[in-house]
């Protein structure tokens, strides 16, 4: 009955949740494992002993580097966040024969290749269920449940901050800045929200989803990334009129080996399941060749949802350890040797339908001039909305295009911008109608 012993790096939001689950569910976990699961130590720079959490002074250390190589530690759970020292500590733990669990999507997106290769070389496990979708078990699903199928497309609402802001804009008519301030007040957005609202957090998660879905390594700079700060209440209202809802989607498609990887605000049909995913919830919608479409939904962040995902990895590893299983599975669902580097389709080559919004002078022939530039660029118009007068003699002109290549669209918009009958920069949002 040798216990499995866990070292925790970081007892902040998620780390505290892990301690609570290990304490609260100790008997249940022991029943599931057949052996006790014990906390060997907690490294954190500001943690104090806590009777409520069962954290004695003896368990707490400031010396994370010493903790991760201690002989009585089996599994290291990294919840410091950030790049360093998290990366160095994970590598040190793996080299010392410890299995590792982490929730650190930014680190894995940027240094995953090194970390996964080190785990494979050491024959150790690396669990990262909590790094995408918080409590939504998407990593395991892609790696195991869907392993027999070929994935064709992944669409994720994977950033709760952006989804909360867009939900407030849609349901309460708030402008972006008001919705962001409200999200910050409610603790749904960081004081410095750039990583979330500019789409970078979603891009980190998309890198991991692409690797699991397509067996191809991808780094954040390869992902076309746009945030939501330019979305206006007008766009939300016109989207509604056209039957769409705006979501920040992380999209990956496998076009026979060329991979589309993009994060941007997207108009999707309001009747689609993803459009109903509101507030801090996350959802990942996957299209598999044999299975068809499935969707995975739940809370994408927060103490207990994320800690639950961390514990899923801890339990899987502890089961393997207590069963005496030596070799670990492939963390990414592919051996590193058969992993390819993603061949990413340039954004200019991507085909999409588009929503376009222009501020046009209220003069005859304006619509014709815009349509003519689009036509010359090979972009055909599916529908037009032109409404009453706007500010200072301009009228908003809304168009929906048929499928067009991004390169042609960008060229046409640059030409339209130079028309003296159009003021300001034309706005465009990509549409995914057939997801
Ligand atoms: N929060 C979520 O809902 C969520 C969801 C999914 C994934 N994650 C990921 O989970 C990880 C942890 O997130 P979190 O929200 O729990 O972060 P957090 O609340 O900031 O907790 C991190 C803890 O680690 C400590 N720490 C950080 N670096 C340290 C160092 N070098 N030495 C000693 N202590 C150190 C921090 O101390 P100080 O407070 O003194 O800095 C803090 O107590 C991150 O990778 C995050 O991306 C979080």
CSV table of C-alpha atoms and ligand atoms in Angstrom, one decimal:
chain,number,residue,atom,x,y,z
A,1,UNK,CA,0.0,0.0,0.0
A,2,UNK,CA,2.7,2.5,-1.0
A,3,UNK,CA,1.1,5.9,-1.3
A,4,UNK,CA,1.4,8.0,-4.4
A,5,UNK,CA,2.9,11.4,-3.4
A,6,UNK,CA,2.3,14.7,-5.0
A,7,UNK,CA,4.4,17.9,-4.9
A,8,UNK,CA,2.6,21.1,-5.7
A,9,UNK,CA,4.3,24.1,-7.3
A,10,UNK,CA,2.0,27.1,-6.6
A,11,UNK,CA,-0.9,27.3,-4.2
A,12,UNK,CA,-2.8,30.2,-5.8
A,13,UNK,CA,-6.3,29.9,-7.3
A,14,UNK,CA,-5.9,26.5,-8.9
A,15,UNK,CA,-3.3,25.1,-6.5
A,16,UNK,CA,-5.6,25.8,-3.6
A,17,UNK,CA,-8.4,24.0,-5.4
A,18,UNK,CA,-6.1,20.9,-5.9
A,19,UNK,CA,-5.3,20.9,-2.1
A,20,UNK,CA,-9.0,21.2,-1.3
A,21,UNK,CA,-9.9,18.3,-3.6
A,22,UNK,CA,-7.1,16.0,-2.3
A,23,UNK,CA,-8.3,16.7,1.2
A,24,UNK,CA,-12.0,16.6,0.7
A,25,UNK,CA,-11.9,13.5,-1.5
A,26,UNK,CA,-9.1,11.7,0.2
A,27,UNK,CA,-11.1,8.5,1.1
A,28,UNK,CA,-12.8,8.4,-2.3
A,29,UNK,CA,-9.5,8.9,-4.1
A,30,UNK,CA,-7.9,6.1,-2.1
A,31,UNK,CA,-10.8,3.8,-2.9
A,32,UNK,CA,-10.4,4.6,-6.6
A,33,UNK,CA,-6.6,4.1,-6.6
A,34,UNK,CA,-6.3,1.3,-4.1
A,35,UNK,CA,-3.5,3.3,-2.4
A,36,UNK,CA,-3.5,6.7,-0.6
A,37,UNK,CA,-2.8,9.9,-2.6
A,38,UNK,CA,-0.7,12.2,-0.4
A,39,UNK,CA,0.6,15.7,-0.5
A,40,UNK,CA,4.4,15.6,-0.2
A,41,UNK,CA,5.0,19.3,-0.2
A,42,UNK,CA,3.9,22.7,-1.5
A,43,UNK,CA,6.3,25.3,-3.0
A,44,UNK,CA,5.0,28.8,-3.0
A,45,UNK,CA,6.6,32.1,-2.2
A,46,UNK,CA,3.9,33.6,0.0
A,47,UNK,CA,1.9,30.7,1.3
A,48,UNK,CA,1.3,30.5,5.1
A,49,UNK,CA,0.2,27.4,7.0
A,50,UNK,CA,-3.5,26.8,7.0
A,51,UNK,CA,-5.5,24.5,9.3
A,52,UNK,CA,-8.5,24.8,6.9
A,53,UNK,CA,-6.4,23.5,4.0
A,54,UNK,CA,-4.5,21.0,6.2
A,55,UNK,CA,-1.2,22.8,5.3
A,56,UNK,CA,1.3,22.6,8.0
A,57,UNK,CA,4.6,24.5,8.1
A,58,UNK,CA,6.4,21.3,7.4
A,59,UNK,CA,4.6,20.9,4.0
A,60,UNK,CA,5.4,24.4,2.8
A,61,UNK,CA,8.7,25.3,1.2
A,62,UNK,CA,10.2,28.2,-0.8
A,63,UNK,CA,12.7,25.8,-2.5
A,64,UNK,CA,10.8,24.4,-5.5
A,65,UNK,CA,14.0,23.1,-7.1
A,66,UNK,CA,14.7,20.9,-4.1
A,67,UNK,CA,11.1,19.7,-3.8
A,68,UNK,CA,10.8,18.5,-7.4
A,69,UNK,CA,13.7,16.1,-7.1
A,70,UNK,CA,12.9,14.8,-3.6
A,71,UNK,CA,12.9,10.9,-3.6
A,72,UNK,CA,9.5,10.8,-1.8
A,73,UNK,CA,7.8,12.7,-4.6
A,74,UNK,CA,6.1,10.8,-7.5
A,75,UNK,CA,4.1,13.5,-9.3
A,76,UNK,CA,4.9,17.2,-9.7
A,77,UNK,CA,2.0,19.5,-10.3
A,78,UNK,CA,3.1,22.8,-11.8
A,79,UNK,CA,0.7,25.6,-11.0
A,80,UNK,CA,3.1,28.6,-10.8
A,81,UNK,CA,2.1,29.8,-14.3
A,82,UNK,CA,4.5,31.9,-16.4
A,83,UNK,CA,7.5,30.8,-18.4
A,84,UNK,CA,10.3,30.6,-15.9
A,85,UNK,CA,11.0,29.0,-13.5
A,86,UNK,CA,8.0,26.7,-14.5
A,87,UNK,CA,9.8,25.4,-17.6
A,88,UNK,CA,13.1,24.7,-15.8
A,89,UNK,CA,11.3,23.0,-12.9
A,90,UNK,CA,9.3,20.8,-15.2
A,91,UNK,CA,12.4,19.7,-17.1
A,92,UNK,CA,14.2,19.1,-13.8
A,93,UNK,CA,11.3,17.0,-12.5
A,94,UNK,CA,11.1,14.9,-15.6
A,95,UNK,CA,14.8,14.2,-15.6
A,96,UNK,CA,14.5,13.1,-12.0
A,97,UNK,CA,11.9,10.5,-12.9
A,98,UNK,CA,8.8,12.4,-11.8
A,99,UNK,CA,5.6,12.5,-13.8
A,100,UNK,CA,4.4,16.0,-14.3
A,101,UNK,CA,0.9,17.7,-14.5
A,102,UNK,CA,0.6,21.3,-15.6
A,103,UNK,CA,-2.2,23.8,-16.5
A,104,UNK,CA,0.3,26.2,-18.2
A,105,UNK,CA,-1.0,26.7,-21.7
A,106,UNK,CA,1.3,29.6,-22.4
A,107,UNK,CA,4.3,27.6,-21.5
A,108,UNK,CA,3.2,24.5,-23.5
A,109,UNK,CA,2.3,26.5,-26.6
A,110,UNK,CA,5.7,28.1,-26.7
A,111,UNK,CA,8.0,25.4,-25.3
A,112,UNK,CA,5.8,22.3,-25.7
A,113,UNK,CA,8.1,20.6,-28.2
A,114,UNK,CA,11.0,20.7,-25.7
A,115,UNK,CA,8.9,19.6,-22.7
A,116,UNK,CA,7.0,16.8,-24.5
A,117,UNK,CA,10.3,15.5,-26.0
A,118,UNK,CA,11.9,15.6,-22.5
A,119,UNK,CA,9.0,13.6,-21.1
A,120,UNK,CA,9.2,11.0,-23.9
A,121,UNK,CA,12.9,10.7,-23.4
A,122,UNK,CA,12.6,10.3,-19.7
A,123,UNK,CA,9.7,7.8,-20.1
A,124,UNK,CA,7.5,10.1,-17.9
A,125,UNK,CA,4.0,11.3,-18.2
A,126,UNK,CA,3.0,14.9,-18.8
A,127,UNK,CA,-0.7,15.7,-18.1
A,128,UNK,CA,-2.1,19.0,-19.3
A,129,UNK,CA,-5.9,18.5,-19.2
A,130,UNK,CA,-6.4,21.8,-17.4
A,131,UNK,CA,-4.5,23.9,-20.0
A,132,UNK,CA,-7.4,24.0,-22.5
A,133,UNK,CA,-11.1,24.5,-21.6
A,134,UNK,CA,-10.6,24.5,-17.8
A,135,UNK,CA,-13.0,21.9,-16.5
A,136,UNK,CA,-14.0,20.6,-20.0
A,137,UNK,CA,-12.2,17.3,-20.6
A,138,UNK,CA,-11.1,18.1,-24.2
A,139,UNK,CA,-7.5,16.9,-24.1
A,140,UNK,CA,-8.4,13.4,-23.1
A,141,UNK,CA,-11.3,13.4,-25.5
A,142,UNK,CA,-9.1,14.2,-28.5
A,143,UNK,CA,-6.3,11.9,-27.4
A,144,UNK,CA,-8.4,8.9,-26.5
A,145,UNK,CA,-12.1,9.0,-27.2
A,146,UNK,CA,-11.7,10.4,-30.7
A,147,UNK,CA,-8.3,8.7,-31.5
A,148,UNK,CA,-9.7,6.3,-34.1
A,149,UNK,CA,-11.1,9.0,-36.3
A,150,UNK,CA,-9.5,11.7,-38.5
A,151,UNK,CA,-10.3,15.1,-37.3
A,152,UNK,CA,-11.3,17.7,-39.9
A,153,UNK,CA,-12.1,20.8,-38.0
A,154,UNK,CA,-12.0,22.2,-34.5
A,155,UNK,CA,-14.0,25.3,-33.4
A,156,UNK,CA,-13.4,26.5,-29.8
A,157,UNK,CA,-14.8,29.1,-27.5
A,158,UNK,CA,-11.8,28.8,-25.2
A,159,UNK,CA,-11.5,32.2,-23.6
A,160,UNK,CA,-14.1,32.9,-20.9
A,161,UNK,CA,-13.2,36.6,-20.6
A,162,UNK,CA,-13.9,37.3,-24.3
A,163,UNK,CA,-17.0,35.2,-24.2
A,164,UNK,CA,-18.3,37.0,-21.2
A,165,UNK,CA,-17.7,40.4,-22.8
A,166,UNK,CA,-19.3,39.4,-26.1
A,167,UNK,CA,-22.3,37.9,-24.2
A,168,UNK,CA,-22.8,41.2,-22.3
A,169,UNK,CA,-22.5,43.2,-25.6
A,170,UNK,CA,-25.1,40.9,-27.2
A,171,UNK,CA,-27.6,40.5,-24.3
A,172,UNK,CA,-27.3,43.9,-22.6
A,173,UNK,CA,-26.4,46.2,-25.5
A,174,UNK,CA,-23.2,47.3,-23.9
A,175,UNK,CA,-20.3,48.7,-25.9
A,176,UNK,CA,-16.9,46.9,-25.7
A,177,UNK,CA,-15.3,49.2,-23.1
A,178,UNK,CA,-18.4,49.1,-20.8
A,179,UNK,CA,-18.5,45.3,-21.0
A,180,UNK,CA,-14.8,45.0,-20.3
A,181,UNK,CA,-15.1,47.3,-17.2
A,182,UNK,CA,-18.1,45.1,-16.0
A,183,UNK,CA,-16.1,41.9,-16.6
A,184,UNK,CA,-13.2,43.3,-14.6
A,185,UNK,CA,-15.6,44.3,-11.8
A,186,UNK,CA,-17.0,40.8,-11.7
A,187,UNK,CA,-13.5,39.2,-11.7
A,188,UNK,CA,-14.0,37.7,-15.2
A,189,UNK,CA,-11.2,39.8,-16.7
A,190,UNK,CA,-7.7,40.6,-15.4
A,191,UNK,CA,-6.6,44.1,-14.5
A,192,UNK,CA,-4.4,43.8,-17.6
A,193,UNK,CA,-6.7,42.0,-20.0
A,194,UNK,CA,-4.5,42.2,-23.2
A,195,UNK,CA,-3.6,38.5,-23.2
A,196,UNK,CA,-7.3,37.6,-23.3
A,197,UNK,CA,-9.0,40.3,-25.3
A,198,UNK,CA,-6.3,40.4,-28.0
A,199,UNK,CA,-6.8,36.6,-28.6
A,200,UNK,CA,-3.4,35.4,-27.5
A,201,UNK,CA,-4.7,33.1,-24.7
A,202,UNK,CA,-7.0,31.5,-27.2
A,203,UNK,CA,-4.1,31.2,-29.7
A,204,UNK,CA,-2.1,29.3,-27.0
A,205,UNK,CA,-4.9,26.9,-26.5
A,206,UNK,CA,-5.4,26.5,-30.3
A,207,UNK,CA,-1.7,25.4,-30.6
A,208,UNK,CA,-2.4,22.5,-28.2
A,209,UNK,CA,-5.7,21.6,-29.9
A,210,UNK,CA,-4.0,21.5,-33.4
A,211,UNK,CA,-1.3,19.2,-32.0
A,212,UNK,CA,-3.8,16.8,-30.5
A,213,UNK,CA,-6.3,16.9,-33.4
A,214,UNK,CA,-3.8,16.8,-36.3
A,215,UNK,CA,-0.5,15.5,-34.8
A,216,UNK,CA,1.3,18.6,-35.9
A,217,UNK,CA,3.4,21.0,-33.8
A,218,UNK,CA,2.3,24.6,-34.0
A,219,UNK,CA,3.7,27.7,-32.3
A,220,UNK,CA,1.7,30.9,-31.4
A,221,UNK,CA,3.2,33.1,-34.1
A,222,UNK,CA,1.9,30.7,-36.7
A,223,UNK,CA,-1.7,31.4,-35.6
A,224,UNK,CA,-3.5,34.3,-37.2
A,225,UNK,CA,-4.7,36.1,-34.1
A,226,UNK,CA,-7.2,38.9,-33.8
A,227,UNK,CA,-9.0,40.1,-30.6
A,228,UNK,CA,-12.4,41.5,-29.9
A,229,UNK,CA,-11.6,45.2,-29.0
A,230,UNK,CA,-12.8,46.5,-32.4
A,231,UNK,CA,-16.2,44.9,-32.2
A,232,UNK,CA,-18.9,47.5,-31.9
A,233,UNK,CA,-22.5,47.5,-30.8
A,234,UNK,CA,-23.4,48.2,-34.4
A,235,UNK,CA,-21.7,45.0,-35.5
A,236,UNK,CA,-23.6,43.0,-32.8
A,237,UNK,CA,-26.9,44.5,-34.0
A,238,UNK,CA,-26.3,43.9,-37.7
A,239,UNK,CA,-25.1,40.3,-36.9
A,240,UNK,CA,-28.4,39.7,-35.2
A,241,UNK,CA,-30.3,41.1,-38.2
A,242,UNK,CA,-28.4,38.7,-40.5
A,243,UNK,CA,-29.2,35.8,-38.1
A,244,UNK,CA,-25.7,35.6,-36.6
A,245,UNK,CA,-24.0,35.8,-33.2
A,246,UNK,CA,-20.5,37.1,-32.8
A,247,UNK,CA,-18.0,34.8,-30.9
A,248,UNK,CA,-14.3,34.8,-30.5
A,249,UNK,CA,-13.5,31.4,-32.1
A,250,UNK,CA,-10.3,29.5,-32.2
A,251,UNK,CA,-10.5,27.7,-35.5
A,252,UNK,CA,-8.4,24.9,-36.9
A,253,UNK,CA,-9.1,23.0,-40.1
A,254,UNK,CA,-7.1,20.3,-41.9
A,255,UNK,CA,-7.3,21.0,-45.6
A,256,UNK,CA,-5.5,17.8,-46.8
A,257,UNK,CA,-2.4,18.6,-44.9
A,258,UNK,CA,-2.5,22.4,-45.0
A,259,UNK,CA,-3.7,23.6,-41.6
A,260,UNK,CA,-5.8,26.6,-41.1
A,261,UNK,CA,-5.1,28.0,-37.6
A,262,UNK,CA,-6.8,31.3,-36.7
A,263,UNK,CA,-8.3,33.1,-33.8
A,264,UNK,CA,-10.7,36.0,-34.6
A,265,UNK,CA,-14.2,37.3,-33.9
A,266,UNK,CA,-16.6,35.2,-36.0
A,267,UNK,CA,-20.2,35.4,-37.0
A,268,UNK,CA,-21.9,32.1,-36.6
A,269,UNK,CA,-25.6,31.2,-37.1
A,270,UNK,CA,-27.6,32.1,-33.9
A,271,UNK,CA,-29.3,28.7,-34.1
A,272,UNK,CA,-25.9,26.9,-33.8
A,273,UNK,CA,-25.1,25.2,-30.5
A,274,UNK,CA,-21.9,27.3,-30.1
A,275,UNK,CA,-23.9,30.5,-30.4
A,276,UNK,CA,-25.7,29.6,-27.2
A,277,UNK,CA,-22.5,29.2,-25.2
A,278,UNK,CA,-22.7,32.3,-22.9
A,279,UNK,CA,-20.6,34.1,-20.3
A,280,UNK,CA,-17.6,32.3,-18.8
A,281,UNK,CA,-18.5,28.9,-20.4
A,282,UNK,CA,-16.2,27.3,-22.9
A,283,UNK,CA,-17.1,24.9,-25.7
A,284,UNK,CA,-15.1,23.0,-28.3
A,285,UNK,CA,-16.9,21.8,-31.3
A,286,UNK,CA,-15.1,19.1,-33.3
A,287,UNK,CA,-15.9,17.7,-36.7
A,288,UNK,CA,-14.5,14.2,-37.2
A,289,UNK,CA,-14.6,12.4,-40.6
A,290,UNK,CA,-16.3,9.2,-39.2
A,291,UNK,CA,-18.0,10.5,-36.1
A,292,UNK,CA,-19.4,13.8,-37.5
A,293,UNK,CA,-19.8,16.7,-35.1
A,294,UNK,CA,-19.6,16.6,-31.3
A,295,UNK,CA,-19.4,19.4,-28.8
A,296,UNK,CA,-17.8,19.5,-25.3
A,297,UNK,CA,-19.1,22.2,-22.9
A,298,UNK,CA,-18.4,23.5,-19.4
A,299,UNK,CA,-16.7,26.1,-17.3
A,300,UNK,CA,-13.5,27.1,-18.8
A,301,UNK,CA,-11.8,28.5,-15.8
A,302,UNK,CA,-12.1,29.0,-12.0
A,303,UNK,CA,-10.7,27.3,-9.0
A,304,UNK,CA,-12.7,24.0,-8.8
A,305,UNK,CA,-13.3,23.4,-12.5
A,306,UNK,CA,-9.6,23.8,-13.3
A,307,UNK,CA,-8.5,21.8,-10.2
A,308,UNK,CA,-10.9,19.0,-11.3
A,309,UNK,CA,-9.0,18.8,-14.6
A,310,UNK,CA,-5.6,18.8,-12.8
A,311,UNK,CA,-6.8,16.0,-10.6
A,312,UNK,CA,-7.9,13.9,-13.6
A,313,UNK,CA,-4.3,13.9,-14.8
A,314,UNK,CA,-3.0,13.2,-11.2
A,315,UNK,CA,-5.4,10.2,-10.9
A,316,UNK,CA,-4.5,8.8,-14.3
A,317,UNK,CA,-0.8,8.9,-13.5
A,318,UNK,CA,-1.3,7.6,-10.0
A,319,UNK,CA,-3.3,4.7,-11.3
A,320,UNK,CA,-0.5,3.8,-13.7
A,321,UNK,CA,2.0,4.1,-10.9
A,322,UNK,CA,0.1,2.1,-8.4
A,323,UNK,CA,-0.6,-0.6,-11.0
A,324,UNK,CA,3.2,-0.8,-11.5
A,325,UNK,CA,2.9,0.2,-15.2
A,326,UNK,CA,6.4,1.3,-16.3
A,327,UNK,CA,5.9,2.9,-19.7
A,328,UNK,CA,3.7,6.0,-20.0
A,329,UNK,CA,1.4,6.7,-23.0
A,330,UNK,CA,2.1,9.4,-25.5
A,331,UNK,CA,1.0,12.6,-23.9
A,332,UNK,CA,-0.1,14.1,-27.3
A,333,UNK,CA,-1.6,10.9,-28.6
A,334,UNK,CA,1.3,10.5,-31.1
A,335,UNK,CA,4.9,9.4,-30.4
A,336,UNK,CA,7.1,12.4,-30.8
A,337,UNK,CA,8.9,10.7,-33.7
A,338,UNK,CA,5.7,10.7,-35.8
A,339,UNK,CA,4.8,14.3,-35.0
A,340,UNK,CA,5.0,16.7,-37.9
A,341,UNK,CA,5.5,20.4,-38.0
A,342,UNK,CA,2.2,22.1,-39.0
A,343,UNK,CA,2.2,23.3,-42.6
A,344,UNK,CA,0.0,26.4,-42.0
A,345,UNK,CA,-2.1,27.7,-44.8
A,346,UNK,CA,-1.3,31.5,-45.2
A,347,UNK,CA,-4.2,33.6,-44.0
A,348,UNK,CA,-4.3,35.2,-47.5
A,349,UNK,CA,-5.3,31.8,-49.0
A,350,UNK,CA,-8.1,31.2,-46.5
A,351,UNK,CA,-11.6,31.1,-48.0
A,352,UNK,CA,-14.4,32.7,-46.0
A,353,UNK,CA,-17.7,34.5,-46.3
A,354,UNK,CA,-17.5,38.1,-44.9
A,355,UNK,CA,-19.6,40.7,-43.2
A,356,UNK,CA,-18.6,44.2,-44.3
A,357,UNK,CA,-19.5,47.5,-42.8
A,358,UNK,CA,-18.8,50.8,-44.5
A,359,UNK,CA,-19.6,54.4,-43.5
A,360,UNK,CA,-20.7,55.8,-46.9
A,361,UNK,CA,-21.6,59.4,-47.9
A,362,UNK,CA,-25.3,59.7,-48.5
A,363,UNK,CA,-25.0,60.3,-52.2
A,364,UNK,CA,-26.4,58.5,-55.2
A,365,UNK,CA,-24.1,55.8,-56.7
A,366,UNK,CA,-22.1,55.1,-53.6
A,367,UNK,CA,-23.4,51.5,-53.3
A,368,UNK,CA,-22.6,50.9,-56.9
A,369,UNK,CA,-19.0,52.2,-56.5
A,370,UNK,CA,-18.4,49.8,-53.6
A,371,UNK,CA,-20.1,46.9,-55.4
A,372,UNK,CA,-18.0,47.6,-58.4
A,373,UNK,CA,-14.7,47.4,-56.5
A,374,UNK,CA,-15.8,44.2,-54.9
A,375,UNK,CA,-16.9,42.7,-58.2
A,376,UNK,CA,-13.5,43.6,-59.8
A,377,UNK,CA,-11.8,41.8,-56.9
A,378,UNK,CA,-13.9,38.6,-57.6
A,379,UNK,CA,-16.0,39.1,-54.5
A,380,UNK,CA,-19.7,38.6,-55.0
A,381,UNK,CA,-22.3,40.1,-52.7
A,382,UNK,CA,-24.9,37.8,-51.0
A,383,UNK,CA,-27.0,40.6,-49.4
A,384,UNK,CA,-27.0,44.3,-48.5
A,385,UNK,CA,-28.5,46.3,-45.7
A,386,UNK,CA,-28.6,50.0,-46.0
A,387,UNK,CA,-30.4,52.0,-43.4
A,388,UNK,CA,-31.2,55.5,-42.4
A,389,UNK,CA,-28.8,58.4,-42.1
A,390,UNK,CA,-25.9,58.1,-39.6
A,391,UNK,CA,-23.7,60.8,-38.3
A,392,UNK,CA,-22.5,63.8,-40.4
A,393,UNK,CA,-24.2,62.8,-43.6
A,394,UNK,CA,-23.0,59.2,-43.7
A,395,UNK,CA,-25.0,56.0,-43.9
A,396,UNK,CA,-23.9,52.6,-42.7
A,397,UNK,CA,-23.8,50.1,-45.6
A,398,UNK,CA,-23.7,46.5,-44.5
A,399,UNK,CA,-22.8,43.7,-46.9
A,400,UNK,CA,-22.5,40.0,-46.7
A,401,UNK,CA,-20.3,38.3,-49.3
A,402,UNK,CA,-20.2,34.9,-50.8
A,403,UNK,CA,-17.1,32.9,-50.1
A,404,UNK,CA,-14.0,34.9,-51.1
A,405,UNK,CA,-10.2,34.6,-50.7
A,406,UNK,CA,-8.9,36.7,-47.9
A,407,UNK,CA,-6.2,38.2,-50.1
A,408,UNK,CA,-8.8,39.5,-52.6
A,409,UNK,CA,-11.0,40.8,-49.8
A,410,UNK,CA,-8.1,42.8,-48.2
A,411,UNK,CA,-7.1,44.3,-51.6
A,412,UNK,CA,-10.7,45.3,-52.3
A,413,UNK,CA,-11.1,46.9,-48.9
A,414,UNK,CA,-7.9,48.9,-49.3
A,415,UNK,CA,-9.4,50.2,-52.6
A,416,UNK,CA,-12.8,51.0,-51.1
A,417,UNK,CA,-11.1,52.9,-48.3
A,418,UNK,CA,-9.6,55.2,-50.9
A,419,UNK,CA,-13.0,56.0,-52.4
A,420,UNK,CA,-13.9,59.6,-51.4
A,421,UNK,CA,-17.5,58.5,-50.8
A,422,UNK,CA,-16.4,56.2,-48.0
A,423,UNK,CA,-15.2,57.5,-44.7
A,424,UNK,CA,-13.1,55.7,-42.1
A,425,UNK,CA,-11.8,52.2,-42.2
A,426,UNK,CA,-14.2,49.5,-43.5
A,427,UNK,CA,-15.0,46.9,-40.8
A,428,UNK,CA,-15.1,43.2,-41.7
A,429,UNK,CA,-15.9,40.1,-39.7
A,430,UNK,CA,-15.5,36.5,-41.0
A,431,UNK,CA,-18.6,34.3,-41.2
A,432,UNK,CA,-18.6,30.6,-40.5
A,433,UNK,CA,-22.0,29.5,-41.6
A,434,UNK,CA,-21.5,25.8,-42.3
A,435,UNK,CA,-19.6,24.7,-39.1
B,1,LIG,N1,-7.1,30.4,-12.7
B,1,LIG,C1,-7.7,29.7,-13.6
B,1,LIG,O1,-9.0,29.6,-13.7
B,1,LIG,C2,-6.9,28.9,-14.6
B,1,LIG,C3,-7.6,28.1,-15.6
B,1,LIG,C4,-6.9,27.3,-16.5
B,1,LIG,C5,-5.5,27.3,-16.4
B,1,LIG,N2,-4.9,28.1,-15.4
B,1,LIG,C6,-3.4,28.0,-15.3
B,1,LIG,O2,-3.0,27.5,-14.1
B,1,LIG,C7,-1.8,28.1,-13.7
B,1,LIG,C8,-2.0,28.7,-12.3
B,1,LIG,O3,-3.0,29.7,-12.4
B,1,LIG,P1,-3.6,30.4,-11.1
B,1,LIG,O4,-4.7,31.2,-11.5
B,1,LIG,O5,-3.7,29.4,-10.0
B,1,LIG,O6,-2.4,31.4,-10.7
B,1,LIG,P2,-2.1,32.2,-9.3
B,1,LIG,O7,-3.4,32.3,-8.6
B,1,LIG,O8,-1.3,33.4,-9.6
B,1,LIG,O9,-1.2,31.1,-8.5
B,1,LIG,C9,0.1,30.9,-8.7
B,1,LIG,C10,0.8,30.7,-7.3
B,1,LIG,O10,2.1,30.4,-7.5
B,1,LIG,C11,3.0,31.3,-6.8
B,1,LIG,N3,4.2,31.4,-7.6
B,1,LIG,C12,4.3,31.8,-8.9
B,1,LIG,N4,5.6,31.8,-9.3
B,1,LIG,C13,6.3,31.4,-8.2
B,1,LIG,C14,7.7,31.2,-8.0
B,1,LIG,N5,8.6,31.5,-8.9
B,1,LIG,N6,8.1,30.9,-6.7
B,1,LIG,C15,7.2,30.7,-5.7
B,1,LIG,N7,5.9,30.8,-5.9
B,1,LIG,C16,5.4,31.2,-7.1
B,1,LIG,C17,2.2,32.5,-6.7
B,1,LIG,O11,2.6,33.4,-5.7
B,1,LIG,P3,2.3,35.0,-5.7
B,1,LIG,O12,0.9,35.1,-5.6
B,1,LIG,O13,3.1,35.5,-4.6
B,1,LIG,O14,2.8,35.4,-7.1
B,1,LIG,C18,0.8,32.0,-6.5
B,1,LIG,O15,0.5,31.7,-5.1
B,1,LIG,C19,-1.4,29.0,-14.8
B,1,LIG,O16,-0.5,28.4,-15.7
B,1,LIG,C20,-2.7,29.4,-15.4
B,1,LIG,O17,-2.6,29.7,-16.8
B,1,LIG,C21,-5.5,28.8,-14.5
